[in-house]
Short mmCIF file of C-alpha atoms and ligand atoms in Angstrom, two decimals:
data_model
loop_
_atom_site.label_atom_id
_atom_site.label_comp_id
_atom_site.label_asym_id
_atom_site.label_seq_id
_atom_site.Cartn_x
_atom_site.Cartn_y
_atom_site.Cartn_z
CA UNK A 1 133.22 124.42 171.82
CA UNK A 2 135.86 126.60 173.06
CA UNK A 3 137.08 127.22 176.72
CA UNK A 4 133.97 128.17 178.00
CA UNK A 5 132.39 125.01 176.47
CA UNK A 6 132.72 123.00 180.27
CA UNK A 7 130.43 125.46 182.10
CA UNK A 8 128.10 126.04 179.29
CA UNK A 9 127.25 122.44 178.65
CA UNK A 10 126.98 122.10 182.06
CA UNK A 11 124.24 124.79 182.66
CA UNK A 12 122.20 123.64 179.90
CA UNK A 13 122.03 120.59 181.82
CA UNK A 14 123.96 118.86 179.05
CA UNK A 15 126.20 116.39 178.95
CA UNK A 16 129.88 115.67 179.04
CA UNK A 17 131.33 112.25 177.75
CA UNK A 18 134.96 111.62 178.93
CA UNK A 19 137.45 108.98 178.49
CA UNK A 20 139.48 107.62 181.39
CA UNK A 21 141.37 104.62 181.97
CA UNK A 22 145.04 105.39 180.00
CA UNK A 23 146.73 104.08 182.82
CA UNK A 24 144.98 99.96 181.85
CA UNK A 25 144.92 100.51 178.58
CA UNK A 26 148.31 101.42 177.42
CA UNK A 27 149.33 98.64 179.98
CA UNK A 28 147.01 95.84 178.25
CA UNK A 29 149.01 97.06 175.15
CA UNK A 30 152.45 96.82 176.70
CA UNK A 31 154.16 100.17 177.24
CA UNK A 32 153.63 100.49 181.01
CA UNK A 33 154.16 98.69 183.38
CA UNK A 34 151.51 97.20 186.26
CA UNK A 35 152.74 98.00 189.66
CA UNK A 36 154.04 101.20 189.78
CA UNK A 37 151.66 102.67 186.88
CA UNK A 38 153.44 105.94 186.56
CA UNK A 39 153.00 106.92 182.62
CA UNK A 40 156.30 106.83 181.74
CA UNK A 41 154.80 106.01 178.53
CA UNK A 42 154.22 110.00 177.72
CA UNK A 43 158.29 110.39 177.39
CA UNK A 44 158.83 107.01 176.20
CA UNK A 45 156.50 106.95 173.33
CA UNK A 46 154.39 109.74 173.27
CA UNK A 47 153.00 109.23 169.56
CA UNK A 48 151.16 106.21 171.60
CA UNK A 49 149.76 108.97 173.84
CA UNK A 50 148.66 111.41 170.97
CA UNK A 51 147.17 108.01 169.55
CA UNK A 52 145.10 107.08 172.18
CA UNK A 53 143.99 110.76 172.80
CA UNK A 54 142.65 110.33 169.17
CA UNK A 55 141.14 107.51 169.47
CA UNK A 56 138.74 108.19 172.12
CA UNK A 57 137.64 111.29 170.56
CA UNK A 58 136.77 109.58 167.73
CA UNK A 59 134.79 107.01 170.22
CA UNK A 60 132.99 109.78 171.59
CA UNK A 61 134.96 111.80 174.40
CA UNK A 62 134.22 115.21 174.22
CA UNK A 63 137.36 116.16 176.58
CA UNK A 64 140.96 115.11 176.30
CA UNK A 65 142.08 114.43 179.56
CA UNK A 66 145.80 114.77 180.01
CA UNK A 67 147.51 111.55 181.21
CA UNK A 68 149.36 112.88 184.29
CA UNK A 69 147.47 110.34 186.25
CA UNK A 70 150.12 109.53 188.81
CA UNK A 71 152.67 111.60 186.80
CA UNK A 72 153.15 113.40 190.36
CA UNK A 73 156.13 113.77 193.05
CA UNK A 74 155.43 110.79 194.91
CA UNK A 75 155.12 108.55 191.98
CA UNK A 76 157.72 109.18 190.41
CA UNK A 77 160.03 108.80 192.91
CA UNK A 78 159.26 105.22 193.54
CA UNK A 79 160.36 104.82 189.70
CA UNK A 80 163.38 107.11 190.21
CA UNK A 81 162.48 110.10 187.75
CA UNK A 82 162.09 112.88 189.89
CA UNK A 83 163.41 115.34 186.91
CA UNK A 84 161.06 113.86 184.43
CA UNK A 85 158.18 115.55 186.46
CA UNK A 86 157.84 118.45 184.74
CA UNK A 87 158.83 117.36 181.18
CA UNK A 88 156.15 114.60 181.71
CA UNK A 89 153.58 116.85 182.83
CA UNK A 90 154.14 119.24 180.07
CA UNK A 91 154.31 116.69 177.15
CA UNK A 92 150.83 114.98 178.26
CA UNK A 93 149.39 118.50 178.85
CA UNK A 94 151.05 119.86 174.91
CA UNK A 95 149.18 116.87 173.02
CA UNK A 96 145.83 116.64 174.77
CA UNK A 97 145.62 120.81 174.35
CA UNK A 98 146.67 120.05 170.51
CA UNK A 99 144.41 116.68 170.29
CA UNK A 100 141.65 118.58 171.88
CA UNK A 101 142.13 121.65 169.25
CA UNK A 102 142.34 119.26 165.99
CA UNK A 103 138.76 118.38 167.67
CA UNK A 104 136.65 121.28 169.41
CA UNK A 105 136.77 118.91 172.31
CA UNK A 106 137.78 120.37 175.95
CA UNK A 107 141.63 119.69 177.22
CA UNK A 108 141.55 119.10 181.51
CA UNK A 109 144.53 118.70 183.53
CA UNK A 110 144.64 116.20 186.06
CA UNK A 111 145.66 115.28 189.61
CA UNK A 112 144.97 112.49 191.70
CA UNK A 113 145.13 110.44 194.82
CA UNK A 114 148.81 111.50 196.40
CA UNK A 115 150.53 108.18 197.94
CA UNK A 116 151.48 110.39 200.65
CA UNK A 117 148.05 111.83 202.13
CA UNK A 118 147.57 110.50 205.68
CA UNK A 119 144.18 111.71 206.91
CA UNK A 120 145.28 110.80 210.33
CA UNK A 121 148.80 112.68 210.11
CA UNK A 122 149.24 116.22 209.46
CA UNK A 123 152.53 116.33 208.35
CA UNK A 124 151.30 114.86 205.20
CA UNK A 125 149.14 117.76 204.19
CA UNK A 126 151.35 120.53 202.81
CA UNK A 127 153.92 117.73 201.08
CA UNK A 128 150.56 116.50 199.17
CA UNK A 129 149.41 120.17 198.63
CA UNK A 130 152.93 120.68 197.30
CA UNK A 131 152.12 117.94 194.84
CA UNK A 132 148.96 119.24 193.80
CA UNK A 133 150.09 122.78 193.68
CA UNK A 134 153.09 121.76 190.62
CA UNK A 135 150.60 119.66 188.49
CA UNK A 136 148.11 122.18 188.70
CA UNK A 137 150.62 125.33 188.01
CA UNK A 138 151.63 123.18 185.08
CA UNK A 139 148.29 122.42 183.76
CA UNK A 140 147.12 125.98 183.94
CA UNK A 141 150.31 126.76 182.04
CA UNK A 142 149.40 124.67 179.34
CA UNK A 143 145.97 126.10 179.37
CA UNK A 144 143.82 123.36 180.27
CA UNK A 145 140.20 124.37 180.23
CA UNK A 146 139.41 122.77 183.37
CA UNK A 147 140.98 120.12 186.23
CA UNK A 148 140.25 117.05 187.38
CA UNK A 149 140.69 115.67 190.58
CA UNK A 150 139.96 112.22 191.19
CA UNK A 151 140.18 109.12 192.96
CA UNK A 152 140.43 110.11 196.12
CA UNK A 153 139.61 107.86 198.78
CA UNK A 154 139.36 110.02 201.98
CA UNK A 155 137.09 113.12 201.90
CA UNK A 156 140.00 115.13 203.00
CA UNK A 157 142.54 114.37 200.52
CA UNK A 158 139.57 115.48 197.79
CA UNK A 159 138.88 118.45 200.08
CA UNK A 160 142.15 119.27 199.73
CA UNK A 161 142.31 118.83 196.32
CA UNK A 162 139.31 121.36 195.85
CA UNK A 163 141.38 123.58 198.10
CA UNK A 164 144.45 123.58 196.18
CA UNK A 165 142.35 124.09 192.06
CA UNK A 166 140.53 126.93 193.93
CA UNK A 167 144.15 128.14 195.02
CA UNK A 168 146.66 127.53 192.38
CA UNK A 169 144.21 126.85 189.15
CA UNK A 170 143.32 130.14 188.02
CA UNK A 171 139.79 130.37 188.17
CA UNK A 172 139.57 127.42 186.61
CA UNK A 173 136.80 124.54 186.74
CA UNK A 174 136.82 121.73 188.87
CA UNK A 175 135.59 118.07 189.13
CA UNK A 176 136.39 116.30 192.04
CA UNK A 177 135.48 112.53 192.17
CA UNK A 178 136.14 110.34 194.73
CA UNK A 179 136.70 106.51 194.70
CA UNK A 180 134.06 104.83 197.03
CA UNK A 181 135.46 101.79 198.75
CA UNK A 182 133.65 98.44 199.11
CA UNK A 183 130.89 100.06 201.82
CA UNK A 184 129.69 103.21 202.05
CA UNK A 185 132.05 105.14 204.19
CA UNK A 186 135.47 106.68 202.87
CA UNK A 187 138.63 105.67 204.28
CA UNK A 188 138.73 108.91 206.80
CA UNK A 189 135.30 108.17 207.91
CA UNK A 190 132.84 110.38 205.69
CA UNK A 191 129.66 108.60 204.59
CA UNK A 192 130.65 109.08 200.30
CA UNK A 193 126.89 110.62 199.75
CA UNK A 194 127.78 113.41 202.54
CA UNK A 195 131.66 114.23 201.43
CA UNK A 196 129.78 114.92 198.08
CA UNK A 197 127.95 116.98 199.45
CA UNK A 198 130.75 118.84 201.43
CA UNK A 199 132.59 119.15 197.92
CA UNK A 200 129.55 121.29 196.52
CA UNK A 201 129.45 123.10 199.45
CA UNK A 202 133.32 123.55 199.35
CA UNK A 203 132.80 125.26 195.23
CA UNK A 204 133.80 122.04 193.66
CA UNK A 205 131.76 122.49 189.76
CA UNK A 206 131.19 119.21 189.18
CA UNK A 207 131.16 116.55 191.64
CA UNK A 208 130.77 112.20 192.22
CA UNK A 209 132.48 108.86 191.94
CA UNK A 210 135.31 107.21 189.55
CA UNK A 211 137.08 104.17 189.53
CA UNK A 212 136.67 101.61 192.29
CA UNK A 213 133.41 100.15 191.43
CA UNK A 214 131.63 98.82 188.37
CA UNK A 215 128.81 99.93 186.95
CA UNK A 216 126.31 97.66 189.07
CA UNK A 217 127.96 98.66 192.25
CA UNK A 218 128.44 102.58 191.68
CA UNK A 219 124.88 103.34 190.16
CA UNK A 220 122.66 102.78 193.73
CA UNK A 221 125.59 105.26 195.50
CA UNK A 222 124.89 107.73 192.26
CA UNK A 223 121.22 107.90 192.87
CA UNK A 224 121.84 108.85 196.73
CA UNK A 225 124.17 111.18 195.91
CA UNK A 226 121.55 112.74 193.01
CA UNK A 227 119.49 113.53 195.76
CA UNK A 228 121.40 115.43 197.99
CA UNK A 229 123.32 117.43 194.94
CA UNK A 230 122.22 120.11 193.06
CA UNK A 231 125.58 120.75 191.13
CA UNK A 232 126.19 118.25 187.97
CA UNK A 233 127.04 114.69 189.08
CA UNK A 234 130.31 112.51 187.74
CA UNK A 235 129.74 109.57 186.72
CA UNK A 236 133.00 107.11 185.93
CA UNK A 237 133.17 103.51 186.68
CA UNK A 238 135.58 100.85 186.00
CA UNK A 239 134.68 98.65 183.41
CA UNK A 240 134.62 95.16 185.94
CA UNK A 241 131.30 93.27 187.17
CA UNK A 242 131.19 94.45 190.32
CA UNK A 243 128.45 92.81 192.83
CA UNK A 244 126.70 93.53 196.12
CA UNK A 245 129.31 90.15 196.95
CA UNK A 246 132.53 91.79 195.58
CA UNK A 247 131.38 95.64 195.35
CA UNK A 248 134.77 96.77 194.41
CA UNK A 249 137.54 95.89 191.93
CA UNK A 250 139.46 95.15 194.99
CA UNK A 251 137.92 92.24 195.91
CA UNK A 252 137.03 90.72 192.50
CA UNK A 253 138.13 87.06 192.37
CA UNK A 254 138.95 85.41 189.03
CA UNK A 255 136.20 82.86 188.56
CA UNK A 256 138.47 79.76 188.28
CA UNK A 257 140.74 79.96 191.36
CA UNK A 258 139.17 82.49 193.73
CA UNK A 259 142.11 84.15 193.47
CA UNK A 260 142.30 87.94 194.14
CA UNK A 261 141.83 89.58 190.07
CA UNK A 262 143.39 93.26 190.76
CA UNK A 263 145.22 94.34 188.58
CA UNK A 264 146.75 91.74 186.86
CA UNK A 265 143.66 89.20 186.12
CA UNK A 266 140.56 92.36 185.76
CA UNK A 267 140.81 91.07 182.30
CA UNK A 268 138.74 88.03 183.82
CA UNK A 269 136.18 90.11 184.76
CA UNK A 270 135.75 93.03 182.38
CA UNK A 271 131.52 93.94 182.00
CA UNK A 272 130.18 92.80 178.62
CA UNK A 273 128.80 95.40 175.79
CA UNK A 274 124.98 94.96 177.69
CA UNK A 275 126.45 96.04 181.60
CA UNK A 276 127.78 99.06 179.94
CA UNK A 277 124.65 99.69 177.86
CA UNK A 278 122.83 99.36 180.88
CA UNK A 279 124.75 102.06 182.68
CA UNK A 280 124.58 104.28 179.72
CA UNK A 281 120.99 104.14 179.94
CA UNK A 282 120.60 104.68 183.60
CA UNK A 283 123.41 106.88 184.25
CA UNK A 284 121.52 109.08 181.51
CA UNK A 285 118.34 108.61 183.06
CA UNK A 286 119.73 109.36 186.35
CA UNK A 287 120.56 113.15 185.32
CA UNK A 288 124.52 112.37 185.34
CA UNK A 289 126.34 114.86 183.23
CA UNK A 290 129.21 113.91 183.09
CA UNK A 291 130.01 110.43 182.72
CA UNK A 292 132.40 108.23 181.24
CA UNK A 293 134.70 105.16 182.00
CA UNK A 294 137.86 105.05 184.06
CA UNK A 295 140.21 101.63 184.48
CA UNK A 296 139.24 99.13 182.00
CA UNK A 297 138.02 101.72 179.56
CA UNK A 298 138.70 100.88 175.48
CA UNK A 299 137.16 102.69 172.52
CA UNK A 300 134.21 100.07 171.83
CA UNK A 301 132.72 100.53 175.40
CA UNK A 302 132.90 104.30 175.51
CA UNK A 303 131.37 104.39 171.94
CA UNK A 304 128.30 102.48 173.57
CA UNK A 305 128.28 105.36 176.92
CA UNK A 306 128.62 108.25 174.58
CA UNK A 307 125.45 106.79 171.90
CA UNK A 308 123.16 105.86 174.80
CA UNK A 309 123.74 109.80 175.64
CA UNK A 310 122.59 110.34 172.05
CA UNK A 311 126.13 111.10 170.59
CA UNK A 312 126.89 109.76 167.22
CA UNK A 313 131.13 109.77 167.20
CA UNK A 314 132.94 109.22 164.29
CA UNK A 315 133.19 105.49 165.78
CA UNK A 316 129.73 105.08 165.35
CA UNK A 317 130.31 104.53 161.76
CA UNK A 318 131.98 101.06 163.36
CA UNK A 319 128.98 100.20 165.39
CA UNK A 320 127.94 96.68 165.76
CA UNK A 321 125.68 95.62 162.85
CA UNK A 322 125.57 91.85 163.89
CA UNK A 323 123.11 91.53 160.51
CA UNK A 324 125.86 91.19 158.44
CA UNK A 325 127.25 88.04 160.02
CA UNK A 326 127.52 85.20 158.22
CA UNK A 327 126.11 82.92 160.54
CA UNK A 328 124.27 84.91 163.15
CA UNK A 329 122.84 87.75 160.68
CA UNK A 330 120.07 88.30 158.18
CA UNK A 331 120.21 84.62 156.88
CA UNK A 332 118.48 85.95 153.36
CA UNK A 333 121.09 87.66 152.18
CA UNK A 334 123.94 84.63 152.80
CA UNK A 335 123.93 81.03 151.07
CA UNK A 336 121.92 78.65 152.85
CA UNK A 337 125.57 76.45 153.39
CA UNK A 338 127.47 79.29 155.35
CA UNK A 339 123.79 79.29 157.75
CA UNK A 340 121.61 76.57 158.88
CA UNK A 341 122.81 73.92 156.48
CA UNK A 342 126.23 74.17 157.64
CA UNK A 343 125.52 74.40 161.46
CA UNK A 344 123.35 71.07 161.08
CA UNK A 345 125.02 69.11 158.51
CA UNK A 346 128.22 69.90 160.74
CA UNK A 347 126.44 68.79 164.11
CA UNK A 348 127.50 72.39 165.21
CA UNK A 349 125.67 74.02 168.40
CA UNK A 350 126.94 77.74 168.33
ZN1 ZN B 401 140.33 103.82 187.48
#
């Protein structure tokens, strides 16, 4: 693919599948910690990084996104490591540009929502452009072929964003996707549908939704904004049954106790195989070009986005192939004991 592979794909109206969701993921697995989220992991164990880079190639991303996901100023100063910024930025951005090599897949830096942004408060706009501005410089340095900026939850702090890749990255791409909340209308105001808009107009190359909702909840806000974009559309839910009852992994309950699920109980509500199937399908139908998963993301679910955009990954070899189960399979090619006879001799109801 090469560095101009982003824009290419793009105006051939193709596709882009990309991974998301390192934050959950490496936490489910026990090398960062819930709460503060900051990927301390990258220093700590970065052969855990370079793993997980790997492994969603191999599932089907065709970009390595760099895990500075909250790698910024603010963040890490509520986990006192201030001086780690830069040698945390530059060792995510080093192994995604090498993952991404070993794979002719695309490397992008990224930045996200500040912790300091105050749409109502203007002092807060050049300490959060300040933030922006170092993770950008450093991603550019470390030649990342394009940059996200996501999860923005106020039209302005995504504007701003925009503002700063325009200013500091180079020339370089952008994708700007913000985080709709539980209605329609960002947290400064904007209807979501018309800050999309703005984006486009703003130069943004790519622009739509992550995080925040599930599949069920983000796809009827994708359609609206579909029809009042003409640039490609991002497409990146979390992978939690969201409902027009609980449209946002905010308010998911755990079914038992009604208790509130984010962050530490999502694993009570994490979309089966067929949710995600169903948003590959209609996120592809839908025209969206570049989709993929963001908090809740593992291998097996992107594997099912990137095939139902016709992709056959490496992981595809590993596909599900529920025929050769000894029970619920082809019951011809197993003995009759491991099948029926066992399940009624036993009294068993699977
Ligand atoms: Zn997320």
């Amino acid at each position: 693919m090469g560095k101009t592979g982003f824009l290419e794909r793009l105006q051939n109206g193709g596709s882009i599948v990309v991974a998301e969701g390192y934050i959950f993921e490496l936490e489910r697995r026990g090398y960062l910690q819930a709460g503060s989220f900051v990927p301390e992991v990258v220093l700590e164990h970065p052969h855990l990084v370079r793993q997980l880079y790997e492994e969603f190639v191999h599932a089907g991303s065709d970009v390595v996104l760099a895990l500075t996901y909250y790698a910024h100023r603010e963040k890490l100063r509520v986990v006192g490591r201030e001086n780690d910024l830069d040698a945390m930025n530059r060792a995510a951005l080093k192994m995604a540009r090498e993952v991404a090599d070993e794979n002719d897949c695309l490397m992008a830096g990224n930045i996200c929502n500040s912790a300091v942004f105050i749409h109502s408060d203007e002092n807060t706009f050049l300490p959060t452009e300040n933030i922006f501005k170092e993770q950008i410089e450093i991603a550019v340095e470390l030649e990342a072929d394009f940059i996200v900026g996501e999860t923005f939850s106020c039209f302005a702090e995504a504007a701003l964003a925009l503002k700063c890749i325009q200013k500091y990255g180079q020339g370089l791409p952008s994708v700007i996707t913000l985080s709709a909340s539980a209605g329609d209308v960002l947290l400064d105001g904007y209807d979501t549908v018309d800050a999309c808009k703005k984006l486009e107009e703003a130069g943004a190359t790519v622009v739509g939704l992550n995080c925040g909702r599930g599949p069920r909840t983000m796809l009827p806000l994708l359609e609206k904004i579909k029809q009042v974009c003409s640039i490609p559309i991002a497409a990146l839910p979390v992978v939690y049954t969201t409902s027009s009852e609980e449209p946002h992994f905010f308010s998911l309950t755990i079914p038992d106790t009604k208790e509130r699920a984010f962050p530490l109980d999502l694993c009570s509500r994490m979309c089966s195989r067929k949710e995600i199937e169903e948003f590959g399908t209609k996120a592809n139908e839908l025209g969206i070009q570049y989709v993929g998963l963001c908090c809740g993301n593992s291998s097996n679910m992107l594997r099912i986005v990137a095939e139902k955009y016709g992709r056959t990954p490496p992981a595809s070899k590993y596909s599900p192939d529920m025929e050769k189960h000894y029970i619920y399979g082809d019951k011809t090619k197993f003995r009759k004991e491991f099948t029926e006879d066992l399940m009624a001799v036993k009294g068993g109801k699977f």
